[in-house]
């Protein structure tokens, strides 16, 4: 069975400080992993994806994520938060034609 | 412009009144899917389609139907809506190997069933 756990429902950081959004997954096979971002009243937009190539994946807007098979984790990071990063972030696993999404992490960025 | 278009964006209806939410994409994607988003639960897949006339259940298919008669369209049908189907619905599409591609999402359809 596949599942995705996002460990924090809310994260609050100050502008200019690092961001860490945590994601653990459960998958019987080598998964494809994704991070999506959702701004208010919008659909989801892909930030980055892991598909069994390099374990450190770079995405848009300075975000990156590291696939750690031993820890079944795929945490999202950014060195320096910007006000425009405030949004909800979803980790997702793809396997056997289905996508499984985490429950989301709302990122708040304080000035 | 490449896009996934859903209609209606907002709908209030009553229990038992059949409704259809349309979804259309202009990217020639084979894969299309429907999700519902509920607070604290993230997105859950309702149905997906790998190509024309090929559909399959996701995690929460009860109370929903879909059809895929044309490549670009993938409507979601609620034959007899109930209040527990009040939710935000997203349609998404991708090329046929979505594990190396990305899902393109519509802007969502907010449905309220009274």
XYZ file of N, CA and C in Angstrom:
675
model
N 0.846 -1.191 0.000
C 0.000 0.000 0.000
C 0.880 1.240 0.000
N 0.393 2.249 -0.687
C 1.138 3.496 -0.753
C 0.525 4.503 0.220
N 1.380 5.322 0.803
C 0.872 6.405 1.627
C 1.930 7.493 1.728
N 1.467 8.662 2.046
C 2.351 9.809 2.191
C 1.994 10.514 3.485
N 2.994 10.807 4.302
C 2.776 11.511 5.560
C 3.566 12.805 5.563
N 2.856 13.886 5.683
C 3.521 15.174 5.861
C 3.468 15.475 7.348
N 4.638 15.642 7.929
C 4.768 15.613 9.375
C 4.284 16.879 10.065
N 4.156 17.963 9.332
C 3.719 19.232 9.912
C 2.561 19.786 9.114
N 1.481 20.120 9.780
C 0.359 20.706 9.046
C 0.583 22.207 8.811
N 1.346 22.834 9.718
C 1.667 24.259 9.584
C 3.138 24.456 9.920
N 3.800 25.301 9.116
C 5.171 25.716 9.397
C 5.224 27.234 9.244
N 5.866 27.878 10.214
C 5.991 29.333 10.153
C 7.468 29.703 10.224
N 7.927 30.517 9.284
C 9.329 30.955 9.270
C 9.362 32.460 9.028
N 10.489 33.049 9.320
C 10.691 34.464 9.012
C 11.314 34.601 7.633
N 11.008 35.662 6.961
C 11.585 35.900 5.647
C 13.106 35.893 5.737
N 13.726 35.198 4.785
C 15.183 35.124 4.780
C 15.768 33.948 5.544
N 14.941 33.212 6.272
C 15.430 32.036 7.014
C 15.106 30.766 6.226
N 15.786 29.660 6.586
C 15.569 28.426 5.816
C 14.177 27.826 6.029
N 13.761 27.076 5.004
C 12.488 26.358 5.053
C 12.755 24.860 5.008
N 12.042 24.116 5.857
C 12.099 22.655 5.832
C 10.669 22.139 5.955
N 10.203 21.454 4.930
C 8.899 20.810 4.967
C 9.137 19.309 4.834
N 8.608 18.552 5.784
C 8.956 17.137 5.876
C 7.904 16.220 5.263
N 8.403 15.191 4.598
C 7.526 14.219 3.943
C 8.133 12.835 4.081
N 7.339 11.893 4.563
C 7.721 10.485 4.568
C 6.731 9.706 3.720
N 7.212 8.697 3.067
C 6.336 7.937 2.189
C 6.440 6.459 2.515
N 5.426 5.746 2.087
C 5.421 4.293 2.198
C 5.089 3.746 0.830
N 5.967 2.891 0.307
C 5.735 2.353 -1.024
C 6.393 0.996 -1.134
N 5.697 0.089 -1.773
C 6.240 -1.255 -1.941
C 7.326 -1.311 -3.009
N 7.346 -0.365 -3.865
C 8.292 -0.361 -4.975
C 8.988 0.984 -5.039
N 9.979 1.097 -5.907
C 10.666 2.381 -6.065
C 9.687 3.396 -6.603
N 9.394 4.395 -5.832
C 8.346 5.335 -6.235
C 8.883 6.497 -7.056
N 7.987 7.197 -7.682
C 8.262 8.541 -8.171
C 7.649 9.494 -7.148
N 8.379 10.533 -6.815
C 7.963 11.439 -5.752
C 7.905 12.867 -6.275
N 6.968 13.611 -5.751
C 6.733 14.968 -6.233
C 6.447 15.903 -5.062
N 6.764 17.166 -5.265
C 6.256 18.233 -4.411
C 5.481 19.206 -5.295
N 4.270 19.519 -4.820
C 3.427 20.502 -5.492
C 3.149 21.657 -4.538
N 2.896 22.831 -5.115
C 2.536 24.001 -4.320
C 1.159 24.491 -4.759
N 0.371 24.940 -3.786
C -0.955 25.467 -4.084
C -1.101 26.853 -3.455
N -1.234 27.857 -4.288
C -1.529 29.194 -3.801
C -3.040 29.330 -3.661
N -3.498 30.258 -2.815
C -4.942 30.374 -2.545
C -5.779 30.467 -3.814
N -6.833 29.658 -3.829
C -7.803 29.649 -4.930
C -7.196 29.256 -6.272
N -6.149 28.486 -6.210
C -5.496 28.024 -7.441
C -5.348 26.508 -7.427
N -5.087 25.963 -8.609
C -4.749 24.556 -8.690
C -3.318 24.324 -8.246
N -2.910 23.072 -8.224
C -1.558 22.738 -7.790
C -0.577 22.913 -8.941
N 0.635 23.294 -8.577
C 1.705 23.486 -9.554
C 2.913 22.666 -9.122
N 3.539 21.972 -10.063
C 4.699 21.142 -9.731
C 5.889 22.000 -9.328
N 6.494 21.649 -8.177
C 7.735 22.288 -7.740
C 8.945 21.498 -8.210
N 8.898 20.183 -7.973
C 10.004 19.316 -8.359
C 9.549 17.864 -8.319
N 10.388 16.997 -8.921
C 10.034 15.577 -8.978
C 11.293 14.724 -8.878
N 11.153 13.565 -8.286
C 12.218 12.565 -8.221
C 11.735 11.333 -8.972
N 12.557 10.898 -9.939
C 12.167 9.718 -10.729
C 13.345 8.785 -10.917
N 14.045 8.473 -9.840
C 15.136 7.502 -9.761
C 16.411 7.937 -10.470
N 16.597 9.211 -10.643
C 17.869 9.719 -11.150
C 18.653 10.244 -9.933
N 19.107 11.458 -9.947
C 19.848 12.014 -8.822
C 18.969 12.107 -7.593
N 19.544 11.820 -6.424
C 18.745 11.832 -5.198
C 18.485 13.244 -4.696
N 19.299 14.205 -5.083
C 19.054 15.603 -4.738
C 18.430 16.259 -5.953
N 17.235 16.722 -5.778
C 16.464 17.244 -6.896
C 16.261 18.743 -6.715
N 16.535 19.486 -7.759
C 16.320 20.930 -7.711
C 15.031 21.273 -8.450
N 14.285 22.210 -7.880
C 13.041 22.607 -8.499
C 13.004 24.085 -8.793
N 11.789 24.575 -8.956
C 11.632 25.987 -9.274
C 11.698 26.842 -8.008
N 11.970 28.114 -8.204
C 11.957 29.097 -7.111
C 12.929 28.768 -5.983
N 14.021 28.085 -6.282
C 15.058 27.818 -5.290
C 14.786 26.648 -4.368
N 13.722 25.915 -4.570
C 13.422 24.757 -3.733
C 14.222 23.537 -4.194
N 14.529 22.669 -3.251
C 15.130 21.390 -3.579
C 14.677 20.342 -2.563
N 14.847 19.089 -2.946
C 14.444 17.993 -2.065
C 15.436 16.858 -2.224
N 15.621 16.109 -1.148
C 16.546 14.982 -1.175
C 15.803 13.692 -0.904
N 15.962 12.749 -1.805
C 15.365 11.427 -1.647
C 16.300 10.577 -0.794
N 15.790 10.089 0.333
C 16.575 9.204 1.202
C 15.814 7.904 1.355
N 16.264 6.912 0.616
C 15.551 5.634 0.607
C 15.571 4.971 1.980
N 16.708 5.042 2.660
C 16.829 4.367 3.962
C 15.878 4.952 4.993
N 15.553 6.232 4.829
C 14.651 6.904 5.768
C 13.239 7.054 5.179
N 13.033 6.597 3.978
C 11.774 6.784 3.232
C 11.284 8.219 3.370
N 12.197 9.140 3.111
C 11.843 10.555 3.246
C 12.117 11.311 1.958
N 11.453 12.427 1.827
C 11.628 13.296 0.656
C 11.309 14.717 1.115
N 12.165 15.241 1.972
C 11.930 16.553 2.576
C 12.248 17.686 1.603
N 11.454 18.726 1.689
C 11.593 19.902 0.818
C 12.310 21.011 1.582
N 13.288 21.635 0.950
C 14.032 22.701 1.613
C 14.214 23.894 0.688
N 14.478 25.031 1.333
C 14.838 26.239 0.606
C 15.731 27.051 1.528
N 16.860 27.546 1.050
C 17.808 28.215 1.967
C 17.262 29.501 2.582
N 16.433 30.218 1.826
C 16.004 31.531 2.293
C 14.567 31.779 1.839
N 13.665 31.871 2.802
C 12.244 32.027 2.476
C 11.945 33.434 1.981
N 10.983 33.473 1.050
C 10.500 34.748 0.529
C 9.017 34.837 0.834
N 8.525 36.061 0.946
C 7.096 36.234 1.261
C 6.209 35.499 0.256
N 6.641 35.464 -0.996
C 5.833 34.823 -2.040
C 5.790 33.294 -1.906
N 6.592 32.741 -0.993
C 6.558 31.280 -0.775
C 5.392 30.851 0.099
N 4.709 31.797 0.705
C 3.568 31.452 1.561
C 2.493 30.774 0.718
N 2.186 29.522 1.059
C 1.268 28.707 0.260
C 1.091 27.383 0.987
N 0.344 26.484 0.380
C 0.245 25.131 0.912
C 1.032 24.191 -0.005
N 1.759 23.278 0.601
C 2.651 22.382 -0.128
C 2.220 20.937 0.076
N 2.214 20.197 -1.018
C 1.794 18.799 -0.990
C 2.891 17.900 -1.524
N 3.183 16.869 -0.768
C 4.072 15.813 -1.211
C 3.208 14.729 -1.849
N 3.704 14.086 -2.911
C 2.906 13.069 -3.602
C 3.787 11.925 -4.067
N 3.204 10.747 -4.077
C 3.845 9.532 -4.582
C 3.053 9.038 -5.775
N 3.763 8.585 -6.793
C 3.096 7.966 -7.948
C 3.544 6.522 -8.060
N 2.540 5.636 -8.166
C 2.828 4.222 -8.387
C 1.633 3.569 -9.058
N 1.888 2.729 -10.030
C 0.827 1.945 -10.674
C -0.352 2.811 -11.101
N -0.049 3.872 -11.805
C -1.051 4.753 -12.420
C -1.826 5.619 -11.431
N -1.489 5.555 -10.163
C -2.230 6.348 -9.183
C -1.299 7.321 -8.464
N -1.851 8.464 -8.137
C -1.140 9.433 -7.319
C -1.708 9.420 -5.906
N -0.804 9.510 -4.925
C -1.204 9.582 -3.520
C -0.603 10.855 -2.938
N -1.452 11.695 -2.381
C -1.001 12.976 -1.859
C -1.001 12.970 -0.335
N -0.066 13.722 0.238
C -0.091 13.974 1.663
C -1.191 14.971 1.999
N -1.353 15.212 3.293
C -2.441 16.082 3.759
C -2.097 17.561 3.666
N -0.862 17.871 3.281
C -0.499 19.260 3.041
C 0.174 19.924 4.228
N 1.054 20.867 3.925
C 1.697 21.718 4.935
C 1.514 23.166 4.505
N 0.914 23.931 5.386
C 0.738 25.368 5.102
C 1.962 26.113 5.606
N 2.601 26.809 4.689
C 3.791 27.585 5.023
C 3.409 29.052 5.192
N 3.727 29.563 6.372
C 3.521 30.986 6.648
C 4.896 31.653 6.700
N 5.038 32.781 6.029
C 6.311 33.513 6.032
C 6.077 34.876 6.658
N 6.768 35.108 7.767
C 6.606 36.364 8.495
C 7.631 37.390 8.010
N 7.204 38.658 7.949
C 8.156 39.694 7.484
C 9.271 39.943 8.503
N -2.541 28.767 -25.142
C -1.996 28.533 -23.810
C -2.400 27.137 -23.332
N -1.406 26.379 -22.828
C -1.667 25.036 -22.307
C -2.482 25.153 -21.027
N -3.615 24.441 -20.974
C -4.411 24.555 -19.762
C -5.391 23.407 -19.604
N -5.827 23.246 -18.359
C -6.907 22.341 -18.007
C -8.060 23.226 -17.531
N -9.208 23.054 -18.149
C -10.349 23.920 -17.862
C -11.480 23.121 -17.237
N -11.923 23.577 -16.075
C -13.022 22.934 -15.369
C -14.219 23.884 -15.333
N -15.409 23.281 -15.432
C -16.640 24.052 -15.268
C -17.729 23.181 -14.641
N -18.538 23.766 -13.733
C -18.433 25.138 -13.237
C -17.339 25.275 -12.190
N -16.954 26.483 -11.895
C -15.970 26.735 -10.842
C -16.623 26.702 -9.472
N -17.865 27.106 -9.405
C -18.613 27.099 -8.155
C -20.018 26.586 -8.435
N -20.511 25.747 -7.541
C -21.858 25.212 -7.718
C -22.452 24.878 -6.365
N -23.681 25.326 -6.161
C -24.463 24.922 -4.999
C -25.657 24.148 -5.536
N -25.854 22.938 -5.026
C -26.950 22.110 -5.497
C -27.634 21.449 -4.301
N -28.644 20.660 -4.601
C -29.375 19.974 -3.525
C -29.192 18.470 -3.662
N -29.396 17.795 -2.554
C -29.251 16.341 -2.518
C -30.080 15.677 -3.607
N -29.439 14.771 -4.357
C -30.152 13.982 -5.340
C -30.252 14.567 -6.730
N -29.852 15.797 -6.914
C -29.965 16.417 -8.237
C -28.686 16.173 -9.037
N -28.788 15.361 -10.057
C -27.623 14.959 -10.854
C -26.857 16.163 -11.395
N -25.549 16.060 -11.337
C -24.749 17.134 -11.902
C -23.491 16.571 -12.559
N -22.948 17.362 -13.468
C -21.725 17.000 -14.180
C -20.736 18.147 -14.088
N -19.514 17.824 -13.744
C -18.426 18.799 -13.763
C -17.550 18.456 -14.973
N -17.402 19.397 -15.858
C -16.638 19.108 -17.070
C -15.163 19.426 -16.870
N -14.343 18.725 -17.617
C -12.896 18.941 -17.608
C -12.389 18.776 -19.028
N -11.621 19.728 -19.486
C -11.074 19.675 -20.830
C -9.623 20.138 -20.801
N -8.757 19.418 -21.560
C -7.348 19.818 -21.644
C -6.940 19.932 -23.111
N -6.022 20.860 -23.370
C -5.609 21.132 -24.756
C -4.153 20.756 -25.007
N -3.633 19.813 -24.205
C -2.219 19.443 -24.307
C -2.016 18.054 -24.915
N -3.091 17.447 -25.402
C -3.017 16.117 -26.006
C -2.530 15.056 -25.012
N -2.866 15.249 -23.742
C -2.464 14.298 -22.712
C -3.335 13.055 -22.759
N -2.675 11.906 -22.555
C -3.444 10.657 -22.492
C -4.072 10.478 -21.100
N -3.318 10.827 -20.066
C -3.725 10.563 -18.682
C -4.538 11.735 -18.147
N -5.725 11.421 -17.580
C -6.533 12.438 -16.914
C -7.068 11.841 -15.620
N -7.284 12.706 -14.643
C -7.737 12.191 -13.357
C -8.512 13.255 -12.597
N -9.313 12.789 -11.639
C -10.102 13.660 -10.773
C -9.707 13.426 -9.320
N -9.689 14.559 -8.556
C -9.355 14.515 -7.153
C -10.367 15.348 -6.380
N -10.551 14.994 -5.127
C -11.258 15.867 -4.223
C -10.319 16.291 -3.114
N -10.445 17.556 -2.717
C -9.589 18.100 -1.674
C -10.442 18.491 -0.490
N -10.146 17.916 0.656
C -10.864 18.208 1.884
C -9.858 18.610 2.960
N -10.234 19.550 3.828
C -9.297 20.046 4.849
C -8.718 18.911 5.690
N -7.407 18.920 5.825
C -6.729 17.920 6.643
C -6.540 16.571 5.967
N -7.114 16.395 4.780
C -6.995 15.108 4.090
C -6.182 15.200 2.814
N -5.815 16.381 2.400
C -5.081 16.526 1.160
C -5.961 16.214 -0.034
N -5.335 15.749 -1.108
C -6.080 15.376 -2.312
C -6.230 13.866 -2.368
N -7.400 13.418 -2.704
C -7.636 11.995 -2.868
C -8.158 11.733 -4.279
N -7.599 10.717 -4.897
C -7.938 10.434 -6.287
C -9.281 9.717 -6.373
N -10.141 10.223 -7.267
C -11.478 9.640 -7.414
C -11.477 8.612 -8.549
N -11.112 9.050 -9.725
C -11.006 8.203 -10.911
C -9.840 8.710 -11.744
N -9.331 7.817 -12.580
C -8.338 8.221 -13.551
C -8.583 7.502 -14.871
N -7.954 8.045 -15.914
C -8.112 7.463 -17.247
C -6.757 7.479 -17.937
N -6.362 6.317 -18.448
C -5.078 6.225 -19.140
C -5.199 6.613 -20.610
N -6.410 6.556 -21.146
C -6.629 6.955 -22.534
C -8.122 6.872 -22.827
N -8.496 7.158 -24.046
C -9.908 7.106 -24.437
C -10.485 5.726 -24.132
N -11.642 5.719 -23.505
C -12.376 4.496 -23.156
C -11.666 3.628 -22.117
N -10.639 4.150 -21.473
C -9.924 3.400 -20.434
C -9.986 4.191 -19.132
N -10.812 3.740 -18.200
C -10.929 4.432 -16.915
C -10.797 3.423 -15.781
N -10.416 3.928 -14.609
C -10.274 3.033 -13.458
C -10.474 3.828 -12.183
N -10.807 3.098 -11.113
C -11.106 3.729 -9.840
C -9.837 4.179 -9.135
N -9.965 5.323 -8.456
C -8.927 5.755 -7.545
C -9.268 5.276 -6.143
N -8.943 6.098 -5.155
C -9.152 5.702 -3.765
C -10.559 5.948 -3.253
N -11.274 6.911 -3.827
C -12.591 7.288 -3.302
C -13.610 7.402 -4.433
N -13.916 6.317 -5.141
C -14.801 6.403 -6.306
C -16.294 6.374 -5.993
N -16.658 6.023 -4.748
C -18.075 5.810 -4.450
C -18.870 7.096 -4.665
N -19.973 6.969 -5.395
C -20.852 8.108 -5.631
C -20.499 8.911 -6.871
N -19.479 8.492 -7.588
C -19.026 9.218 -8.776
C -18.984 8.285 -9.993
N -19.143 8.898 -11.152
C -18.922 8.205 -12.414
C -18.081 9.098 -13.314
N -17.406 8.468 -14.270
C -16.650 9.228 -15.260
C -16.841 8.564 -16.621
N -16.469 9.313 -17.640
C -16.419 8.736 -18.981
C -15.281 9.399 -19.735
N -14.759 8.707 -20.713
C -13.658 9.269 -21.534
C -13.927 8.863 -22.984
N -14.770 9.644 -23.597
C -15.148 9.360 -24.991
C -14.228 10.081 -25.969
N -13.632 11.158 -25.511
C -12.681 11.911 -26.336
C -11.423 12.132 -25.508
N -10.311 12.280 -26.186
C -9.045 12.418 -25.480
C -9.019 13.674 -24.617
N -9.601 14.757 -25.063
C -9.461 16.019 -24.369
C -10.426 16.189 -23.195
N -11.486 15.393 -23.124
C -12.536 15.614 -22.128
C -12.660 14.455 -21.140
N -12.909 14.804 -19.886
C -13.034 13.787 -18.843
C -14.027 14.292 -17.804
N -15.321 14.202 -18.073
C -16.308 14.733 -17.138
C -16.483 13.862 -15.895
N -16.795 14.510 -14.800
C -17.096 13.842 -13.531
C -18.595 13.971 -13.284
N -19.234 12.838 -13.048
C -20.692 12.812 -12.920
C -21.061 12.391 -11.508
N -21.925 13.182 -10.887
C -22.498 12.817 -9.596
C -23.974 12.525 -9.854
N -24.324 11.249 -9.878
C -25.686 10.850 -10.255
C -26.698 11.297 -9.207
N -26.358 11.171 -7.947
C -27.254 11.543 -6.862
C -26.416 12.132 -5.720
N -26.062 13.401 -5.861
C -25.144 14.007 -4.891
C -25.683 13.972 -3.465
N -24.761 13.826 -2.530
C -25.110 13.867 -1.109
C -24.209 14.895 -0.422
N -24.606 15.371 0.763
C -23.807 16.404 1.448
C -22.349 16.014 1.678
N -22.063 14.721 1.820
C -20.661 14.343 2.053
C -19.801 14.453 0.789
N -20.433 14.852 -0.316
C -19.664 15.125 -1.533
C -19.374 16.616 -1.685
N -19.754 17.397 -0.692
C -19.346 18.801 -0.658
C -17.832 18.844 -0.529
N -17.183 19.475 -1.502
C -15.727 19.433 -1.532
C -15.209 20.344 -2.638
N -13.884 20.439 -2.714
C -13.211 21.133 -3.805
C -12.640 20.074 -4.732
N -13.023 20.129 -5.984
C -12.651 19.095 -6.946
C -11.643 19.644 -7.954
N -10.639 18.817 -8.239
C -9.629 19.171 -9.229
C -9.534 18.098 -10.296
N -9.428 18.561 -11.519
C -9.099 17.706 -12.644
C -7.631 17.937 -12.990
N -6.946 16.896 -13.417
C -5.533 17.034 -13.782
C -5.224 16.123 -14.957
N -4.210 16.489 -15.721
C -3.836 15.661 -16.867
C -2.328 15.573 -16.990
N -1.890 14.575 -17.761
C -0.454 14.342 -17.924
C -0.239 13.475 -19.155
N 1.002 13.379 -19.589
C 1.304 12.401 -20.622
C 1.211 11.006 -20.039
N 1.226 9.992 -20.868
C 0.870 8.636 -20.462
C 1.874 8.005 -19.532
N 3.045 8.568 -19.380
C 3.984 8.071 -18.376
C 4.081 9.169 -17.319
N 3.074 9.289 -16.507
C 3.079 10.374 -15.521
C 4.148 10.257 -14.453
N 4.788 9.098 -14.301
C 5.808 9.067 -13.259
C 7.074 9.792 -13.674
N 7.196 10.181 -14.911
C 8.309 11.028 -15.330
C 7.819 12.372 -15.819
N 6.547 12.558 -15.765
C 5.982 13.836 -16.194
C 5.434 14.587 -15.010
N 4.562 15.489 -15.247
C 3.937 16.222 -14.167
C 2.447 16.309 -14.429
N 1.711 16.418 -13.372
C 0.274 16.630 -13.477
C 0.013 18.118 -13.679
N -0.829 18.427 -14.662
C -1.288 19.792 -14.868
C -2.705 19.881 -14.314
N -2.907 20.822 -13.401
C -4.179 20.910 -12.701
C -5.054 22.032 -13.245
N -6.368 21.785 -13.211
C -7.313 22.857 -13.398
C -7.375 23.717 -12.147
N -8.204 24.761 -12.181
C -8.256 25.695 -11.060
C -9.248 25.277 -9.986
N -9.933 24.178 -10.207
C -10.787 23.661 -9.156
C -12.252 24.020 -9.334
N -13.108 23.143 -8.807
C -14.560 23.368 -8.806
C -15.063 23.154 -7.387
N -15.582 24.212 -6.813
C -16.070 24.104 -5.425
C -17.539 23.750 -5.453
N -17.841 22.574 -4.923
C -19.205 22.057 -4.942
C -19.776 22.015 -3.534
N -20.983 22.543 -3.382
C -21.716 22.455 -2.120
C -23.021 21.729 -2.376
N -23.255 20.660 -1.604
C -24.491 19.891 -1.724
C -25.302 20.105 -0.452
N -26.485 20.676 -0.586
C -27.318 20.973 0.584
C -28.304 19.849 0.871
